[in-house]
Tab-separated table of C-alpha atoms and ligand atoms in Angstrom:
chain	number	residue	atom	x	y	z
A	1	PRO	CA	7.682	-1.929	-9.425
A	2	THR	CA	6.753	0.449	-6.601
A	3	ALA	CA	7.398	3.758	-8.387
A	4	HIS	CA	4.233	5.858	-8.443
A	5	SER	CA	3.960	5.453	-12.228
A	6	ALA	CA	3.976	1.654	-11.772
A	7	ILE	CA	1.274	1.919	-9.089
A	8	LEU	CA	-0.886	3.978	-11.470
A	9	ALA	CA	-0.433	1.394	-14.249
A	10	ARG	CA	-1.287	-1.467	-11.864
A	11	THR	CA	-4.409	0.375	-10.703
A	12	ARG	CA	-5.545	0.583	-14.321
A	13	GLY	CA	-4.752	-3.073	-14.929
A	14	ILE	CA	-2.069	-2.247	-17.489
A	15	PRO	CA	0.670	-4.922	-17.599
A	16	MET	CA	4.049	-3.293	-17.070
A	17	VAL	CA	7.661	-4.355	-16.794
A	18	VAL	CA	10.289	-2.029	-15.342
A	19	ALA	CA	14.081	-1.825	-15.377
A	20	ALA	CA	14.377	-3.716	-18.683
A	21	GLY	CA	17.501	-1.735	-19.525
A	22	PRO	CA	18.275	0.809	-22.254
A	23	GLY	CA	18.424	-1.934	-24.932
A	24	VAL	CA	14.627	-1.865	-25.252
A	25	LEU	CA	14.833	1.610	-26.765
A	26	ALA	CA	16.864	0.273	-29.696
A	27	GLU	CA	14.012	-1.996	-30.814
A	28	PRO	CA	12.462	-0.624	-34.013
A	29	GLU	CA	9.017	0.942	-33.878
A	30	GLY	CA	6.303	-1.630	-34.562
A	31	THR	CA	8.202	-4.642	-33.154
A	32	MET	CA	5.886	-7.216	-31.603
A	33	VAL	CA	6.608	-7.509	-27.864
A	34	ALA	CA	5.206	-10.123	-25.512
A	35	LEU	CA	5.342	-9.215	-21.847
A	36	ASP	CA	4.204	-10.756	-18.596
A	37	GLY	CA	3.641	-8.085	-15.966
A	38	GLY	CA	3.381	-10.793	-13.296
A	39	THR	CA	6.791	-12.349	-13.830
A	40	GLY	CA	8.603	-9.402	-15.421
A	41	GLU	CA	9.408	-11.382	-18.581
A	42	LEU	CA	9.745	-9.651	-21.912
A	43	ALA	CA	10.202	-11.183	-25.395
A	44	PHE	CA	10.934	-9.140	-28.529
A	45	ASP	CA	9.729	-10.389	-31.875
A	46	PRO	CA	8.664	-13.693	-30.289
A	47	ASP	CA	8.507	-16.819	-32.436
A	48	PRO	CA	5.050	-18.421	-32.773
A	49	ASP	CA	5.697	-20.945	-29.969
A	50	THR	CA	6.776	-18.258	-27.518
A	51	LEU	CA	3.835	-16.113	-28.479
A	52	ASP	CA	1.524	-19.064	-27.918
A	53	ARG	CA	2.955	-19.676	-24.463
A	54	TYR	CA	2.343	-16.043	-23.459
A	55	ARG	CA	-1.192	-16.177	-24.892
A	56	VAL	CA	-1.999	-19.393	-23.041
A	57	ARG	CA	-0.687	-17.841	-19.817
A	58	ALA	CA	-2.708	-14.659	-20.377
A	59	GLU	CA	-5.834	-16.708	-21.077
A	60	ALA	CA	-5.344	-18.810	-17.931
A	61	ARG	CA	-4.898	-15.616	-15.952
A	62	ARG	CA	-8.102	-14.151	-17.389
A	63	ARG	CA	-10.032	-17.327	-16.569
A	64	GLY	CA	-8.665	-17.271	-13.006
A	65	GLU	CA	-9.701	-13.647	-12.615
A	66	THR	CA	-13.199	-14.273	-13.944
A	67	ALA	CA	-13.667	-17.166	-11.521
A	68	ALA	CA	-12.288	-15.076	-8.650
A	69	ARG	CA	-14.618	-12.191	-9.436
A	70	ALA	CA	-17.636	-14.432	-8.828
A	71	ASN	CA	-16.595	-14.735	-5.152
A	72	ALA	CA	-15.086	-11.286	-4.685
A	73	GLY	CA	-18.028	-9.873	-2.759
A	74	ARG	CA	-17.717	-12.497	-0.010
A	75	PRO	CA	-15.365	-12.109	2.958
A	76	ALA	CA	-12.041	-13.928	2.665
A	77	ARG	CA	-11.408	-16.652	5.237
A	78	THR	CA	-8.392	-18.922	5.269
A	79	ARG	CA	-8.879	-22.703	5.082
A	80	ASP	CA	-8.684	-22.786	8.857
A	81	GLY	CA	-11.282	-20.050	9.240
A	82	VAL	CA	-9.200	-16.933	9.936
A	83	LEU	CA	-10.911	-13.813	8.599
A	84	VAL	CA	-8.647	-11.541	6.571
A	85	GLU	CA	-9.729	-8.101	5.461
A	86	VAL	CA	-8.940	-7.421	1.815
A	87	ALA	CA	-9.223	-3.700	1.265
A	88	ALA	CA	-8.390	-1.339	-1.587
A	89	ASN	CA	-5.762	1.326	-2.139
A	90	VAL	CA	-7.557	4.349	-3.492
A	91	GLY	CA	-6.249	7.463	-5.188
A	92	SER	CA	-9.432	8.961	-6.655
A	93	LEU	CA	-13.208	8.780	-6.536
A	94	ALA	CA	-13.110	6.456	-9.566
A	95	ASP	CA	-10.817	4.106	-7.595
A	96	ALA	CA	-13.285	4.103	-4.684
A	97	ARG	CA	-16.098	3.082	-7.037
A	98	LEU	CA	-13.885	0.423	-8.584
A	99	ALA	CA	-12.966	-0.777	-5.082
A	100	LYS	CA	-16.613	-1.361	-4.211
A	101	SER	CA	-17.430	-3.116	-7.474
A	102	SER	CA	-14.281	-5.258	-7.132
A	103	GLY	CA	-15.384	-6.579	-3.729
A	104	ALA	CA	-13.225	-4.495	-1.372
A	105	ASP	CA	-14.031	-4.927	2.322
A	106	ALA	CA	-12.794	-1.368	2.966
A	107	ALA	CA	-10.490	1.316	1.610
A	108	GLY	CA	-7.287	0.483	3.463
A	109	LEU	CA	-5.275	3.383	2.084
A	110	VAL	CA	-6.575	6.589	0.553
A	111	ARG	CA	-3.694	8.552	-0.917
A	112	THR	CA	-5.174	12.002	-0.258
A	113	GLU	CA	-2.455	13.604	-2.402
A	114	PHE	CA	-4.824	13.345	-5.379
A	115	LEU	CA	-6.696	16.328	-3.967
A	116	PHE	CA	-3.576	18.422	-3.546
A	117	LEU	CA	-1.577	17.776	-6.724
A	118	ASP	CA	-1.701	19.750	-9.991
A	119	ARG	CA	-3.247	22.931	-8.625
A	120	ALA	CA	-2.196	26.391	-7.504
A	121	GLU	CA	-3.284	26.232	-3.855
A	122	ALA	CA	-4.282	23.704	-1.210
A	123	PRO	CA	-7.958	22.626	-1.052
A	124	ASP	CA	-9.779	24.245	1.886
A	125	VAL	CA	-11.608	22.352	4.630
A	126	GLU	CA	-14.936	22.382	2.789
A	127	GLU	CA	-13.491	21.020	-0.435
A	128	GLN	CA	-11.670	18.280	1.439
A	129	GLU	CA	-14.744	17.396	3.458
A	130	ALA	CA	-16.818	17.105	0.265
A	131	ALA	CA	-14.180	14.912	-1.366
A	132	TYR	CA	-13.875	12.562	1.633
A	133	ARG	CA	-17.672	12.337	1.901
A	134	GLY	CA	-17.774	11.452	-1.777
A	135	LEU	CA	-15.342	8.588	-1.134
A	136	ALA	CA	-17.308	7.429	1.919
A	137	ASP	CA	-20.547	7.468	-0.105
A	138	ALA	CA	-18.921	5.500	-2.942
A	139	LEU	CA	-17.908	2.856	-0.395
A	140	SER	CA	-21.460	2.543	1.035
A	141	GLY	CA	-20.550	2.089	4.692
A	142	ARG	CA	-17.197	0.348	4.242
A	143	ARG	CA	-14.374	1.792	6.335
A	144	LEU	CA	-12.417	4.620	4.764
A	145	THR	CA	-8.751	4.877	5.776
A	146	LEU	CA	-7.592	8.405	5.046
A	147	ARG	CA	-3.863	8.920	5.012
A	148	THR	CA	-2.811	12.478	5.721
A	149	LEU	CA	-0.958	14.311	2.992
A	150	ASP	CA	2.209	12.481	1.955
A	151	VAL	CA	4.136	14.959	-0.173
A	152	GLY	CA	7.683	16.195	-0.381
A	153	GLY	CA	10.500	14.056	-1.683
A	154	ASP	CA	9.228	12.568	-4.904
A	155	LYS	CA	5.923	14.473	-4.837
A	156	PRO	CA	6.596	18.222	-4.572
A	157	LEU	CA	3.743	20.763	-4.523
A	158	SER	CA	4.119	24.096	-6.282
A	159	TYR	CA	2.369	25.996	-3.475
A	160	LEU	CA	4.510	24.339	-0.791
A	161	PRO	CA	7.944	25.463	-1.880
A	162	SER	CA	10.654	23.557	-0.097
A	163	ALA	CA	14.373	24.033	0.031
A	164	HIS	CA	16.471	21.967	-2.353
A	165	GLU	CA	17.281	18.627	-0.757
A	166	ALA	CA	20.175	16.431	-1.842
A	167	ASN	CA	18.218	13.329	-0.770
A	168	PRO	CA	14.507	14.163	-0.905
A	169	PHE	CA	13.424	10.651	0.141
A	170	LEU	CA	15.356	11.245	3.362
A	171	GLY	CA	14.024	14.748	3.697
A	172	LEU	CA	10.932	16.691	4.610
A	173	ARG	CA	8.135	14.380	3.483
A	174	GLY	CA	5.010	12.787	4.939
A	175	ILE	CA	4.321	13.641	8.554
A	176	ARG	CA	7.539	15.675	8.702
A	177	MET	CA	6.179	18.029	6.064
A	178	SER	CA	2.736	18.114	7.713
A	179	LEU	CA	4.177	19.004	11.113
A	180	SER	CA	6.140	21.813	9.507
A	181	ARG	CA	2.821	23.159	8.092
A	182	GLU	CA	0.568	22.635	11.074
A	183	GLU	CA	-2.279	24.737	9.723
A	184	MET	CA	-2.541	22.612	6.616
A	185	LEU	CA	-2.534	19.451	8.712
A	186	ARG	CA	-5.168	20.882	11.042
A	187	ASP	CA	-7.418	21.747	8.088
A	188	GLN	CA	-7.104	18.223	6.775
A	189	LEU	CA	-7.872	16.741	10.193
A	190	ILE	CA	-10.925	18.988	10.623
A	191	ALA	CA	-12.286	17.661	7.332
A	192	VAL	CA	-11.489	14.073	8.392
A	193	CYS	CA	-13.211	14.534	11.789
A	194	ARG	CA	-16.342	15.979	10.199
A	195	VAL	CA	-16.702	12.986	7.903
A	196	ALA	CA	-15.820	10.578	10.734
A	197	ALA	CA	-18.860	11.838	12.635
A	198	ASP	CA	-21.085	10.240	9.952
A	199	ALA	CA	-19.080	7.350	8.465
A	200	PRO	CA	-16.527	4.746	9.623
A	201	VAL	CA	-13.209	6.499	9.133
A	202	SER	CA	-9.637	5.602	10.036
A	203	LEU	CA	-6.910	8.185	10.016
A	204	MET	CA	-3.297	7.340	9.415
A	205	PHE	CA	-0.072	9.270	9.388
A	206	PRO	CA	2.651	8.499	6.819
A	207	MET	CA	6.436	8.353	7.246
A	208	VAL	CA	6.417	8.340	11.030
A	209	SER	CA	9.873	7.714	12.507
A	210	THR	CA	9.502	8.746	16.157
A	211	VAL	CA	6.838	8.600	18.860
A	212	ASN	CA	7.273	12.356	19.317
A	213	GLU	CA	6.064	12.950	15.761
A	214	LEU	CA	2.952	10.900	16.416
A	215	VAL	CA	2.309	12.684	19.724
A	216	ALA	CA	2.646	16.039	17.944
A	217	ALA	CA	0.232	14.915	15.209
A	218	LEU	CA	-2.248	13.699	17.851
A	219	GLY	CA	-1.989	17.155	19.413
A	220	VAL	CA	-3.050	18.671	16.091
A	221	LEU	CA	-5.898	16.129	15.976
A	222	ASP	CA	-7.050	17.412	19.392
A	223	ASP	CA	-6.998	20.974	18.000
A	224	ALA	CA	-9.047	19.827	15.029
A	225	LEU	CA	-11.566	18.105	17.306
A	226	ALA	CA	-11.835	21.241	19.462
A	227	HIS	CA	-12.489	23.190	16.276
A	228	THR	CA	-15.301	20.872	15.205
A	229	GLY	CA	-16.766	21.282	18.705
A	230	GLY	CA	-17.538	17.611	19.128
A	231	PRO	CA	-15.953	14.723	21.015
A	232	ARG	CA	-13.775	12.291	19.116
A	233	PRO	CA	-16.187	10.390	16.835
A	234	ALA	CA	-16.719	6.889	18.253
A	235	GLY	CA	-15.820	5.185	14.981
A	236	LEU	CA	-12.629	7.155	14.340
A	237	GLN	CA	-9.582	4.912	14.507
A	238	VAL	CA	-6.051	6.252	14.416
A	239	GLY	CA	-2.944	4.519	13.163
A	240	ILE	CA	0.406	4.982	11.540
A	241	MET	CA	2.010	3.723	8.399
A	242	VAL	CA	5.062	1.709	9.283
A	243	GLU	CA	7.392	2.483	6.410
A	244	VAL	CA	10.564	3.651	8.127
A	245	PRO	CA	12.690	0.870	9.665
A	246	ALA	CA	13.016	2.919	12.872
A	247	ALA	CA	9.242	2.838	13.351
A	248	ALA	CA	9.120	-0.909	12.713
A	249	LEU	CA	11.847	-1.596	15.262
A	250	LYS	CA	10.124	0.663	17.832
A	251	ALA	CA	6.595	-0.606	17.078
A	252	GLU	CA	6.094	-1.554	20.722
A	253	ALA	CA	6.526	2.112	21.753
A	254	PHE	CA	3.754	3.175	19.351
A	255	VAL	CA	1.222	0.592	20.539
A	256	PRO	CA	-0.298	2.711	23.353
A	257	TYR	CA	-1.115	5.492	20.870
A	258	VAL	CA	-2.672	3.638	17.943
A	259	ASP	CA	-5.495	1.356	16.869
A	260	PHE	CA	-3.571	-0.078	13.930
A	261	PHE	CA	-0.315	-0.380	12.054
A	262	SER	CA	-0.360	-0.304	8.271
A	263	ILE	CA	2.945	-1.480	6.871
A	264	GLY	CA	3.980	0.450	3.772
A	265	THR	CA	6.333	-2.060	2.214
A	266	ASN	CA	7.117	0.203	-0.755
A	267	ASP	CA	8.927	2.721	1.394
A	268	LEU	CA	9.941	0.232	4.072
A	269	THR	CA	11.796	-1.739	1.391
A	270	GLN	CA	13.557	1.269	-0.105
A	271	TYR	CA	14.738	2.430	3.315
A	272	THR	CA	15.757	-1.039	4.512
A	273	LEU	CA	17.763	-1.906	1.389
A	274	ALA	CA	18.930	1.699	0.827
A	275	ALA	CA	17.601	1.374	-2.742
A	276	GLU	CA	15.436	4.205	-4.037
A	277	ARG	CA	12.097	2.970	-5.333
A	278	GLY	CA	12.166	5.097	-8.491
A	279	ASN	CA	15.723	4.173	-9.475
A	280	ASP	CA	15.699	1.360	-12.034
A	281	THR	CA	19.391	0.624	-11.608
A	282	VAL	CA	18.749	-0.618	-8.052
A	283	ALA	CA	15.255	-2.042	-8.655
A	284	ARG	CA	16.563	-5.576	-8.126
A	285	LEU	CA	17.757	-4.693	-4.639
A	286	ALA	CA	14.482	-3.082	-3.600
A	287	ASP	CA	12.744	-6.410	-3.103
A	288	PRO	CA	9.977	-6.543	-0.478
A	289	LEU	CA	10.675	-10.254	0.012
A	290	ASP	CA	14.200	-9.590	1.202
A	291	PRO	CA	14.434	-11.390	4.567
A	292	ALA	CA	15.420	-8.092	6.223
A	293	VAL	CA	12.060	-6.571	5.246
A	294	LEU	CA	10.232	-9.711	6.383
A	295	ARG	CA	11.993	-9.496	9.736
A	296	LEU	CA	10.788	-5.933	10.198
A	297	ILE	CA	7.222	-7.020	9.377
A	298	ASP	CA	7.656	-9.775	11.955
A	299	VAL	CA	8.810	-7.273	14.601
A	300	VAL	CA	5.738	-5.121	13.948
A	301	SER	CA	3.425	-8.101	14.137
A	302	GLN	CA	5.016	-9.470	17.326
A	303	SER	CA	4.966	-6.014	18.931
A	304	ALA	CA	1.291	-5.595	18.121
A	305	SER	CA	0.625	-9.084	19.534
A	306	GLY	CA	-3.099	-8.830	19.002
A	307	ARG	CA	-3.426	-5.459	20.759
A	308	VAL	CA	-3.536	-3.423	17.566
A	309	ASP	CA	-4.403	-4.506	14.023
A	310	VAL	CA	-1.581	-5.148	11.569
A	311	GLY	CA	-2.043	-4.656	7.840
A	312	VAL	CA	0.107	-4.306	4.751
A	313	CYS	CA	-0.756	-1.663	2.162
A	314	GLY	CA	2.392	-1.746	0.004
A	315	GLU	CA	2.346	-3.309	-3.471
A	316	VAL	CA	3.547	-6.688	-2.209
A	317	ALA	CA	0.069	-7.253	-0.757
A	318	SER	CA	-1.331	-7.231	-4.327
A	319	ASP	CA	0.924	-10.156	-5.269
A	320	GLU	CA	-1.295	-13.139	-4.482
A	321	SER	CA	1.637	-15.506	-4.198
A	322	ALA	CA	3.102	-13.394	-1.350
A	323	VAL	CA	-0.143	-13.754	0.619
A	324	PRO	CA	0.795	-16.974	2.529
A	325	LEU	CA	3.993	-15.321	3.705
A	326	LEU	CA	2.228	-12.178	4.934
A	327	LEU	CA	-0.509	-14.135	6.717
A	328	GLY	CA	2.160	-16.412	8.191
A	329	LEU	CA	3.831	-13.325	9.649
A	330	GLY	CA	0.578	-12.404	11.418
A	331	VAL	CA	-0.777	-9.817	8.975
A	332	ARG	CA	-4.587	-9.869	8.965
A	333	LYS	CA	-5.381	-6.940	6.673
A	334	LEU	CA	-4.232	-6.516	3.104
A	335	SER	CA	-4.823	-3.346	1.151
A	336	VAL	CA	-4.278	-3.801	-2.561
A	337	VAL	CA	-4.961	-2.221	-5.942
A	338	PRO	CA	-8.721	-2.559	-6.540
A	339	THR	CA	-8.299	-4.818	-9.579
A	340	ALA	CA	-6.286	-7.318	-7.484
A	341	ILE	CA	-8.986	-7.817	-4.831
A	342	PRO	CA	-10.692	-10.903	-6.321
A	343	MET	CA	-7.411	-12.804	-6.819
A	344	VAL	CA	-6.011	-11.799	-3.424
A	345	LYS	CA	-9.223	-13.000	-1.730
A	346	GLN	CA	-8.895	-16.323	-3.569
A	347	ALA	CA	-5.268	-16.551	-2.435
A	348	VAL	CA	-6.345	-15.979	1.189
A	349	ARG	CA	-8.840	-18.853	0.847
A	350	GLN	CA	-6.018	-21.246	-0.107
A	351	VAL	CA	-3.958	-20.500	3.007
A	352	ASP	CA	-3.691	-22.608	6.121
A	353	VAL	CA	-2.424	-20.186	8.750
A	354	ALA	CA	-0.492	-22.758	10.796
A	355	ALA	CA	1.357	-23.973	7.696
A	356	ALA	CA	1.895	-20.387	6.554
A	357	ALA	CA	3.416	-19.521	9.936
A	358	LYS	CA	5.947	-22.349	9.498
A	359	LEU	CA	6.759	-21.113	6.002
A	360	ALA	CA	7.216	-17.571	7.340
A	361	ARG	CA	9.599	-18.751	10.105
A	362	LYS	CA	11.763	-20.390	7.446
A	363	ALA	CA	11.657	-17.288	5.258
A	364	LEU	CA	12.882	-15.130	8.145
A	365	THR	CA	16.144	-17.055	8.279
A	366	ALA	CA	16.638	-17.208	4.510
A	367	SER	CA	19.636	-15.384	3.147
A	368	SER	CA	18.040	-13.767	0.112
A	369	ALA	CA	14.765	-12.823	-1.548
A	370	GLU	CA	15.439	-15.543	-4.152
A	371	GLU	CA	15.622	-18.130	-1.398
A	372	VAL	CA	12.334	-16.808	0.020
A	373	ARG	CA	10.708	-17.179	-3.410
A	374	ALA	CA	12.013	-20.717	-3.725
A	375	LEU	CA	10.579	-21.569	-0.281
A	376	VAL	CA	7.179	-20.153	-1.230
A	377	THR	CA	7.195	-22.000	-4.554
A	378	SER	CA	8.015	-25.317	-2.938
A	379	ALA	CA	5.298	-24.790	-0.317
A	380	THR	CA	2.523	-23.543	-2.586
A	381	GLY	CA	3.453	-24.499	-6.136
A	382	HIS	CA	3.751	-20.935	-7.370
A	383	GLY	CA	6.172	-18.246	-6.324
A	384	PRO	CA	5.832	-14.503	-5.823
A	385	ALA	CA	6.758	-12.286	-8.787
B	401	PEP	C1	4.162	2.381	0.877
B	401	PEP	O1	5.141	3.114	1.056
B	401	PEP	O2	4.226	1.135	0.899
B	401	PEP	C2	2.838	2.959	0.624
B	401	PEP	C3	1.765	2.195	0.550
B	401	PEP	O3	2.758	4.318	0.443
B	401	PEP	P1	3.157	5.061	-0.926
B	401	PEP	O4	3.331	3.997	-1.985
B	401	PEP	O5	2.038	5.996	-1.224
B	401	PEP	O6	4.421	5.741	-0.555
B	402	MG	MG1	4.877	5.203	1.465
């Protein structure tokens, strides 16, 4: 569910089920298939009753989404008045436009890779600046959170040849790659700083494991600022993605250097459970509701203790039934696929933070993701997918 192909399908609102096994390929061409992308259920050649049940569910879902869209432009407050930012994950200019029309409060994660993939050379500073300005314009004053280039591992670039790696997800990716190509990082940061002078921009570094990496990246940011000739733009916030367990456990040590933590549960889950996110044979293990992942989120939230903002930008944030759990763990920003914004805002409005905190405490001591789901279902009436 967190492979990049699944994220692309979710962004386009295409229902998708993964890891259904090789048996699906044996079904003859033209077979009617009913699927529920929310629950992961799949029925081949369904009888009329089954088909009806899926249709009724789909219709109820559509009605819920239409109702939610009517309130999507308003801020999301919990029942007890806690304001929660519901932002969008963006991977193109079209996504940024969709984010605004879907009611996003901000762009909480811009995957800047979209500018760098499928081409023969890296975009220069001017091209990047124009692209980031385009995103900022599309968001009409909403905050733009630009993640620096997150390639390597599963996302190789032809013009950045890297040595063969036996385990690319444990290799030179994210900030590790950027720090090994300082000029490229500096160019990207120059473009970010130029746009940050005119629009509310946050900058975040992916795949950070050590404070030294962040300090090195901040050094490159200083170089970029010196190059632009101006002081650090007043509105520029700096943060890290927390997606390596080591960073989560050391969150306290990062606090003095950042304005925010954005928890990338897609990678955090794969590294915590040692289950690669693109490998369907271990997809069941890579569950963001595993209590071990929740405990890491809790550590980040407790370490931040109100001093820096804590958000979640992994796919679990788009699952409205996981919202009480995340808010109960102290998360106050959710960044989700644009199409999920209306429903996630509605989910926030159902939450009572004190009750959610109790639910979260119980979930932390659960022994499995299934137990966590059962707890959420008994507390809210519907469980996370
Ligand atoms: C994540 O890892 O949770 C995340 C949001 O980043 P990406 O999916 O781009 O790796
Ligand atoms: Mg990630």
